[in-house]
């Protein structure tokens, strides 16, 4: 709870959006278009863009088609079939400017925590730029903002440059040097071709061989770009073709008996790209396609065959001076170390400092596994909404599609709240529990649950990332806003939220029986 002194100095607003990346920009635009103008976007950095601002490694780009990686209301001026990082960042900045988002962003403002105050029916937020009070909070920090650093003895004492691929040190040139790459996450597939051309030697420590599909990445001819930009019907058709291609892959991931043809395509891609049978064996995955993050590249396999690239089928165990030692005992010299170990996608750092109805931080509520109704609302945390929350993404659905569906749901909730005159909305615990159970039961038959040590699993050993059904079902469920799935708190009773659990408090009805 915020004390009186804090409340006097706090800046007040109707909605606070945390983060100004792809999710935060979409939230600000959608809210403004829905009539919510009293909003601020709090961004801890001095530039918008989120992961597309932070990831600047060579070759960084999108792994879904460009036409799917755009807001439906803002067609992108893409020059390639798969957009690059600079293109996407420019697109986000231009879209934000066009839609007036820049006026709502408060840069260099990090949200450090917040608590729900039942007496005022507002969230009190602590930030690096002072306190805020707000009616609703939308967490738009995304799952790819916390680099995962390995527990690697000796790393801190490495005498040369060492950095995570998501925090690329452009001052540490690899030219003419020996470089050790720890891990082979999605970033490795993208930066390796450039790194191989510049470094004298590249050693990759691979703990798990990924599945890699061909990637039809090519420059879009100018006539095609004009056609796509000038004829909306043509663009819709092209988007539809890309969408259904992704959905076909997603269908196989949800029904593993359909996977063999897709796995055959990936194996053929490997066989054609890598002539050495021993190297092919090292690069052959041991898990089902889609159980871990599925990669796409036309250059990775060929690059691994280059004479100055050496792939070691073992994890790195420790670093002794300039020597990286593998778990199998092999040793390599390194002048520079790059950590390609991905992100902590199963965690939300601010969850440790968001306190709900019972005075518990969200992290404690999630101790037995992250969960949220439709990946958006958590029972016990009124007027709090998550973008790209638990179990709402998949290996194939484009993020902007998910965001727009979620934001339609959120704006429907906030509109009901505004029109009904209630102070707060909170998803019913029994509704959330039923949804969580259905998700986990459905995941059990998908490929997403076949590798508990894989990309999608977080503590305590649960898949809290994947949506187990089709994109169509996701959009349908989010678009159908049901007020009866929520508890609605009248303004005069917000100081006693415990009295309303499980009661029928739909808009227009009494909170008490």
mmCIF file of C-alpha atoms in Angstrom, residues 240-405:
data_model
loop_
_atom_site.group_PDB
_atom_site.id
_atom_site.type_symbol
_atom_site.label_atom_id
_atom_site.label_comp_id
_atom_site.label_asym_id
_atom_site.label_seq_id
_atom_site.Cartn_x
_atom_site.Cartn_y
_atom_site.Cartn_z
ATOM 1 C CA UNK A 240 -3.075 -15.655 -45.822
ATOM 2 C CA UNK A 241 -0.701 -17.979 -47.653
ATOM 3 C CA UNK A 242 2.025 -17.332 -45.071
ATOM 4 C CA UNK A 243 -0.421 -17.785 -42.218
ATOM 5 C CA UNK A 244 -1.745 -21.130 -43.410
ATOM 6 C CA UNK A 245 1.771 -22.398 -44.066
ATOM 7 C CA UNK A 246 2.610 -21.634 -40.438
ATOM 8 C CA UNK A 247 -0.647 -23.197 -39.295
ATOM 9 C CA UNK A 248 0.117 -26.393 -41.221
ATOM 10 C CA UNK A 249 3.385 -26.716 -39.305
ATOM 11 C CA UNK A 250 1.534 -25.944 -36.077
ATOM 12 C CA UNK A 251 -0.992 -28.697 -36.828
ATOM 13 C CA UNK A 252 1.843 -31.235 -36.995
ATOM 14 C CA UNK A 253 3.300 -29.982 -33.723
ATOM 15 C CA UNK A 254 -0.067 -30.448 -32.020
ATOM 16 C CA UNK A 255 -0.523 -33.903 -33.556
ATOM 17 C CA UNK A 256 2.923 -35.583 -33.538
ATOM 18 C CA UNK A 257 1.795 -38.447 -35.790
ATOM 19 C CA UNK A 258 1.824 -35.819 -38.587
ATOM 20 C CA UNK A 259 5.494 -34.918 -37.965
ATOM 21 C CA UNK A 260 7.399 -37.494 -40.092
ATOM 22 C CA UNK A 261 7.056 -35.609 -43.439
ATOM 23 C CA UNK A 262 8.254 -32.376 -41.814
ATOM 24 C CA UNK A 263 11.135 -34.176 -40.105
ATOM 25 C CA UNK A 264 12.030 -35.698 -43.474
ATOM 26 C CA UNK A 265 12.265 -32.205 -44.996
ATOM 27 C CA UNK A 266 14.601 -31.115 -42.197
ATOM 28 C CA UNK A 267 16.776 -34.244 -42.572
ATOM 29 C CA UNK A 268 16.985 -33.731 -46.337
ATOM 30 C CA UNK A 269 18.036 -30.117 -45.721
ATOM 31 C CA UNK A 270 20.792 -31.358 -43.398
ATOM 32 C CA UNK A 271 21.916 -34.075 -45.819
ATOM 33 C CA UNK A 272 22.153 -31.703 -48.767
ATOM 34 C CA UNK A 273 23.991 -29.032 -46.779
ATOM 35 C CA UNK A 274 26.492 -31.221 -44.890
ATOM 36 C CA UNK A 275 28.311 -33.857 -46.990
ATOM 37 C CA UNK A 276 30.423 -35.198 -44.087
ATOM 38 C CA UNK A 277 28.490 -38.118 -42.501
ATOM 39 C CA UNK A 278 30.247 -37.734 -39.139
ATOM 40 C CA UNK A 279 29.364 -34.065 -38.927
ATOM 41 C CA UNK A 280 25.813 -34.830 -40.043
ATOM 42 C CA UNK A 281 25.536 -37.289 -37.171
ATOM 43 C CA UNK A 282 26.612 -34.601 -34.705
ATOM 44 C CA UNK A 283 24.040 -32.196 -36.157
ATOM 45 C CA UNK A 284 21.182 -34.697 -36.105
ATOM 46 C CA UNK A 285 18.645 -33.869 -33.357
ATOM 47 C CA UNK A 286 17.775 -36.482 -30.739
ATOM 48 C CA UNK A 287 14.369 -35.007 -29.878
ATOM 49 C CA UNK A 288 11.180 -34.731 -31.917
ATOM 50 C CA UNK A 289 10.867 -31.755 -34.218
ATOM 51 C CA UNK A 290 9.158 -28.918 -32.352
ATOM 52 C CA UNK A 291 9.834 -30.211 -28.842
ATOM 53 C CA UNK A 292 12.364 -27.407 -28.560
ATOM 54 C CA UNK A 293 12.473 -24.151 -30.457
ATOM 55 C CA UNK A 294 12.306 -24.823 -34.177
ATOM 56 C CA UNK A 295 14.916 -22.929 -36.214
ATOM 57 C CA UNK A 296 15.028 -21.920 -39.869
ATOM 58 C CA UNK A 297 18.160 -21.130 -41.881
ATOM 59 C CA UNK A 298 19.658 -21.690 -45.317
ATOM 60 C CA UNK A 299 23.162 -20.724 -44.151
ATOM 61 C CA UNK A 300 23.801 -22.378 -40.773
ATOM 62 C CA UNK A 301 24.597 -25.910 -41.939
ATOM 63 C CA UNK A 302 26.832 -24.706 -44.751
ATOM 64 C CA UNK A 303 28.694 -22.411 -42.376
ATOM 65 C CA UNK A 304 29.370 -25.247 -39.931
ATOM 66 C CA UNK A 305 31.185 -27.106 -42.728
ATOM 67 C CA UNK A 306 33.695 -24.272 -43.238
ATOM 68 C CA UNK A 307 37.290 -25.216 -42.312
ATOM 69 C CA UNK A 308 37.627 -22.574 -39.583
ATOM 70 C CA UNK A 309 34.416 -23.661 -37.802
ATOM 71 C CA UNK A 310 34.560 -26.538 -35.326
ATOM 72 C CA UNK A 311 31.428 -28.001 -33.757
ATOM 73 C CA UNK A 312 31.828 -29.822 -30.441
ATOM 74 C CA UNK A 313 28.883 -32.030 -29.379
ATOM 75 C CA UNK A 314 29.255 -31.224 -25.698
ATOM 76 C CA UNK A 315 28.366 -28.453 -23.297
ATOM 77 C CA UNK A 316 31.060 -26.139 -21.968
ATOM 78 C CA UNK A 317 31.957 -27.206 -18.407
ATOM 79 C CA UNK A 318 34.370 -24.485 -17.292
ATOM 80 C CA UNK A 319 36.845 -21.834 -18.404
ATOM 81 C CA UNK A 320 40.491 -21.831 -17.317
ATOM 82 C CA UNK A 321 42.114 -18.618 -18.434
ATOM 83 C CA UNK A 322 41.891 -18.565 -22.221
ATOM 84 C CA UNK A 323 40.893 -22.237 -22.348
ATOM 85 C CA UNK A 324 37.284 -23.395 -22.633
ATOM 86 C CA UNK A 325 36.880 -26.949 -21.380
ATOM 87 C CA UNK A 326 34.010 -29.138 -22.567
ATOM 88 C CA UNK A 327 32.114 -31.644 -20.438
ATOM 89 C CA UNK A 328 33.854 -34.421 -22.394
ATOM 90 C CA UNK A 329 37.288 -33.018 -21.552
ATOM 91 C CA UNK A 330 38.130 -31.384 -24.870
ATOM 92 C CA UNK A 331 39.886 -28.029 -24.645
ATOM 93 C CA UNK A 332 39.975 -25.069 -27.023
ATOM 94 C CA UNK A 333 41.752 -21.734 -26.930
ATOM 95 C CA UNK A 334 39.551 -18.634 -27.012
ATOM 96 C CA UNK A 335 40.351 -14.946 -27.319
ATOM 97 C CA UNK A 336 36.673 -14.048 -27.165
ATOM 98 C CA UNK A 337 33.609 -15.841 -25.725
ATOM 99 C CA UNK A 338 30.050 -15.406 -26.988
ATOM 100 C CA UNK A 339 27.194 -16.786 -24.894
ATOM 101 C CA UNK A 340 24.384 -17.970 -27.160
ATOM 102 C CA UNK A 341 22.328 -19.402 -24.319
ATOM 103 C CA UNK A 342 18.953 -17.832 -25.012
ATOM 104 C CA UNK A 343 16.526 -16.177 -22.621
ATOM 105 C CA UNK A 344 14.774 -16.903 -19.346
ATOM 106 C CA UNK A 345 11.420 -17.153 -21.105
ATOM 107 C CA UNK A 346 9.709 -18.842 -18.163
ATOM 108 C CA UNK A 347 10.245 -15.880 -15.857
ATOM 109 C CA UNK A 348 8.810 -12.410 -15.396
ATOM 110 C CA UNK A 349 11.216 -10.409 -13.268
ATOM 111 C CA UNK A 350 8.676 -7.857 -12.092
ATOM 112 C CA UNK A 351 6.477 -10.686 -10.760
ATOM 113 C CA UNK A 352 8.595 -10.625 -7.592
ATOM 114 C CA UNK A 353 7.405 -7.092 -6.861
ATOM 115 C CA UNK A 354 3.738 -6.978 -7.928
ATOM 116 C CA UNK A 355 1.499 -7.446 -4.881
ATOM 117 C CA UNK A 356 -2.162 -8.374 -5.307
ATOM 118 C CA UNK A 357 -5.310 -8.679 -3.172
ATOM 119 C CA UNK A 358 -3.777 -10.834 -0.460
ATOM 120 C CA UNK A 359 -0.534 -8.891 -0.259
ATOM 121 C CA UNK A 360 1.325 -11.686 -2.053
ATOM 122 C CA UNK A 361 3.771 -11.049 -4.884
ATOM 123 C CA UNK A 362 2.837 -12.597 -8.213
ATOM 124 C CA UNK A 363 6.014 -14.691 -8.085
ATOM 125 C CA UNK A 364 4.693 -16.467 -4.975
ATOM 126 C CA UNK A 365 1.358 -17.128 -6.652
ATOM 127 C CA UNK A 366 3.296 -18.689 -9.521
ATOM 128 C CA UNK A 367 5.570 -20.785 -7.335
ATOM 129 C CA UNK A 368 3.839 -23.982 -8.498
ATOM 130 C CA UNK A 369 3.849 -22.867 -12.128
ATOM 131 C CA UNK A 370 2.981 -19.748 -14.088
ATOM 132 C CA UNK A 371 -0.685 -19.580 -15.030
ATOM 133 C CA UNK A 372 -3.128 -16.990 -16.328
ATOM 134 C CA UNK A 373 -6.595 -17.032 -17.840
ATOM 135 C CA UNK A 374 -6.083 -16.879 -21.611
ATOM 136 C CA UNK A 375 -2.489 -15.875 -20.885
ATOM 137 C CA UNK A 376 -3.794 -12.464 -19.847
ATOM 138 C CA UNK A 377 -5.334 -12.264 -16.339
ATOM 139 C CA UNK A 378 -4.264 -13.764 -13.003
ATOM 140 C CA UNK A 379 -6.852 -14.247 -10.269
ATOM 141 C CA UNK A 380 -6.095 -12.137 -7.218
ATOM 142 C CA UNK A 381 -4.505 -9.315 -9.228
ATOM 143 C CA UNK A 382 -7.354 -6.983 -10.237
ATOM 144 C CA UNK A 383 -6.963 -4.675 -13.228
ATOM 145 C CA UNK A 384 -3.628 -6.309 -14.103
ATOM 146 C CA UNK A 385 -3.149 -7.656 -17.620
ATOM 147 C CA UNK A 386 -0.255 -9.559 -19.146
ATOM 148 C CA UNK A 387 0.742 -9.446 -22.802
ATOM 149 C CA UNK A 388 2.331 -12.668 -24.089
ATOM 150 C CA UNK A 389 1.692 -14.245 -20.707
ATOM 151 C CA UNK A 390 1.756 -17.934 -19.761
ATOM 152 C CA UNK A 391 0.679 -20.560 -22.312
ATOM 153 C CA UNK A 392 -0.367 -18.212 -25.089
ATOM 154 C CA UNK A 393 2.412 -18.571 -27.670
ATOM 155 C CA UNK A 394 3.365 -21.496 -29.868
ATOM 156 C CA UNK A 395 6.188 -22.511 -32.129
ATOM 157 C CA UNK A 396 4.471 -21.112 -35.216
ATOM 158 C CA UNK A 397 1.956 -18.349 -34.398
ATOM 159 C CA UNK A 398 3.199 -14.846 -35.204
ATOM 160 C CA UNK A 399 3.489 -12.634 -32.114
ATOM 161 C CA UNK A 400 1.565 -9.631 -33.556
ATOM 162 C CA UNK A 401 -1.440 -11.903 -34.171
ATOM 163 C CA UNK A 402 -1.453 -12.939 -30.513
ATOM 164 C CA UNK A 403 -0.952 -9.382 -29.288
ATOM 165 C CA UNK A 404 -3.849 -7.968 -31.255
ATOM 166 C CA UNK A 405 -6.190 -10.698 -30.028
#
